[in-house]
Amino acid sequence: VNHITCALCDTVRASVTSLRTHITFRHCDEHPFHCHLCDCSFKSACDLHKHVETHNDSDAYSCDVEGCGFTSWTLRTLRQQYKTA
C-alpha cells in the first residue's frame, strides 16, 4: 500500500487522487464552480449542484411515508429524513 504525505500538513493518503482531493478541500481557497442564479461559488461541482437545488421556489422533494408531511429543497436532506423516520 502506498502512503503519500501531504507536504502542507503531513496528512497521509493512500493515493495521489486522495491527496489531490485533500489539498483542494483543505489547503486551496479557489472556488471555480459558480452558481448561475446567485453570487455563490464552490470548490466542487457536487457542492454547486446541491446548492442550486436550494433555489427551487417550492419544496422539490417530499416524504412519501403516510402521515409524514416532510418536505425538502434537496434530495440529500430527504434521504437523511428517510434514515431517521
mmCIF file of C-alpha atoms in Angstrom:
data_model
loop_
_atom_site.group_PDB
_atom_site.id
_atom_site.type_symbol
_atom_site.label_atom_id
_atom_site.label_comp_id
_atom_site.label_asym_id
_atom_site.label_seq_id
_atom_site.Cartn_x
_atom_site.Cartn_y
_atom_site.Cartn_z
ATOM 1 C CA VAL A 1 0.000 0.000 0.000
ATOM 2 C CA ASN A 2 1.347 3.408 -0.971
ATOM 3 C CA HIS A 3 1.351 6.126 1.632
ATOM 4 C CA ILE A 4 1.667 9.648 0.289
ATOM 5 C CA THR A 5 2.217 12.502 2.716
ATOM 6 C CA CYS A 6 0.844 15.993 2.195
ATOM 7 C CA ALA A 7 3.689 18.491 2.063
ATOM 8 C CA LEU A 8 1.471 21.151 3.630
ATOM 9 C CA CYS A 9 0.277 19.369 6.787
ATOM 10 C CA ASP A 10 1.794 15.868 6.986
ATOM 11 C CA THR A 11 -1.570 14.137 6.439
ATOM 12 C CA VAL A 12 -1.061 10.682 4.900
ATOM 13 C CA ARG A 13 -3.231 9.467 1.998
ATOM 14 C CA ALA A 14 -3.345 6.136 0.207
ATOM 15 C CA SER A 15 -3.391 7.510 -3.346
ATOM 16 C CA VAL A 16 -2.418 10.518 -5.417
ATOM 17 C CA THR A 17 -6.101 11.158 -6.173
ATOM 18 C CA SER A 18 -6.981 11.157 -2.494
ATOM 19 C CA LEU A 19 -4.084 13.514 -1.759
ATOM 20 C CA ARG A 20 -5.187 15.850 -4.571
ATOM 21 C CA THR A 21 -8.723 15.954 -3.116
ATOM 22 C CA HIS A 22 -7.330 16.623 0.359
ATOM 23 C CA ILE A 23 -5.238 19.542 -0.897
ATOM 24 C CA THR A 24 -8.179 21.018 -2.813
ATOM 25 C CA PHE A 25 -10.531 20.971 0.154
ATOM 26 C CA ARG A 26 -8.087 21.713 2.979
ATOM 27 C CA HIS A 27 -5.455 23.998 1.535
ATOM 28 C CA CYS A 28 -6.856 25.797 -1.541
ATOM 29 C CA ASP A 29 -9.085 28.854 -1.496
ATOM 30 C CA GLU A 30 -10.197 28.557 -5.136
ATOM 31 C CA HIS A 31 -13.912 28.177 -5.835
ATOM 32 C CA PRO A 32 -14.105 27.561 -9.604
ATOM 33 C CA PHE A 33 -17.754 26.392 -9.708
ATOM 34 C CA HIS A 34 -20.106 29.395 -9.805
ATOM 35 C CA CYS A 35 -23.869 29.421 -9.310
ATOM 36 C CA HIS A 36 -25.661 30.965 -12.295
ATOM 37 C CA LEU A 37 -28.513 32.093 -10.016
ATOM 38 C CA CYS A 38 -26.573 33.970 -7.320
ATOM 39 C CA ASP A 39 -23.051 35.049 -6.347
ATOM 40 C CA CYS A 40 -22.082 31.825 -4.560
ATOM 41 C CA SER A 41 -19.158 29.699 -5.702
ATOM 42 C CA PHE A 42 -17.878 26.283 -4.658
ATOM 43 C CA LYS A 43 -14.811 24.055 -4.706
ATOM 44 C CA SER A 44 -16.612 21.118 -6.342
ATOM 45 C CA ALA A 45 -19.307 20.554 -8.943
ATOM 46 C CA CYS A 46 -21.137 18.333 -6.452
ATOM 47 C CA ASP A 47 -21.345 21.157 -3.902
ATOM 48 C CA LEU A 48 -22.607 23.519 -6.605
ATOM 49 C CA HIS A 49 -25.285 21.043 -7.645
ATOM 50 C CA LYS A 50 -26.514 20.674 -4.049
ATOM 51 C CA HIS A 51 -26.604 24.468 -3.727
ATOM 52 C CA VAL A 52 -28.564 25.019 -6.954
ATOM 53 C CA GLU A 53 -31.300 22.744 -5.590
ATOM 54 C CA THR A 54 -31.911 25.300 -2.823
ATOM 55 C CA HIS A 55 -33.038 27.867 -5.405
ATOM 56 C CA ASN A 56 -36.294 25.982 -6.003
ATOM 57 C CA ASP A 57 -39.307 28.226 -5.321
ATOM 58 C CA SER A 58 -41.127 25.394 -3.615
ATOM 59 C CA ASP A 59 -40.084 22.264 -1.810
ATOM 60 C CA ALA A 60 -38.991 19.930 -4.602
ATOM 61 C CA TYR A 61 -38.882 16.727 -2.567
ATOM 62 C CA SER A 62 -41.456 15.307 -0.173
ATOM 63 C CA CYS A 63 -41.534 12.226 2.016
ATOM 64 C CA ASP A 64 -43.939 9.579 0.749
ATOM 65 C CA VAL A 65 -44.360 7.897 4.149
ATOM 66 C CA GLU A 66 -48.031 8.168 5.036
ATOM 67 C CA GLY A 67 -48.720 10.975 7.503
ATOM 68 C CA CYS A 68 -45.148 12.332 7.480
ATOM 69 C CA GLY A 69 -45.540 15.570 5.521
ATOM 70 C CA PHE A 70 -41.774 16.269 5.473
ATOM 71 C CA THR A 71 -40.580 18.376 2.527
ATOM 72 C CA SER A 72 -37.110 19.479 1.479
ATOM 73 C CA TRP A 73 -35.309 21.589 -1.116
ATOM 74 C CA THR A 74 -32.645 18.922 -1.591
ATOM 75 C CA LEU A 75 -32.685 15.204 -2.271
ATOM 76 C CA ARG A 76 -29.868 14.725 0.227
ATOM 77 C CA THR A 77 -31.984 16.129 3.070
ATOM 78 C CA LEU A 78 -34.897 13.910 2.068
ATOM 79 C CA ARG A 79 -32.626 10.848 2.125
ATOM 80 C CA GLN A 80 -31.489 11.814 5.633
ATOM 81 C CA GLN A 81 -35.150 12.055 6.649
ATOM 82 C CA TYR A 82 -35.782 8.504 5.416
ATOM 83 C CA LYS A 83 -32.884 7.238 7.534
ATOM 84 C CA THR A 84 -34.343 8.807 10.697
ATOM 85 C CA ALA A 85 -38.026 8.072 10.013
#
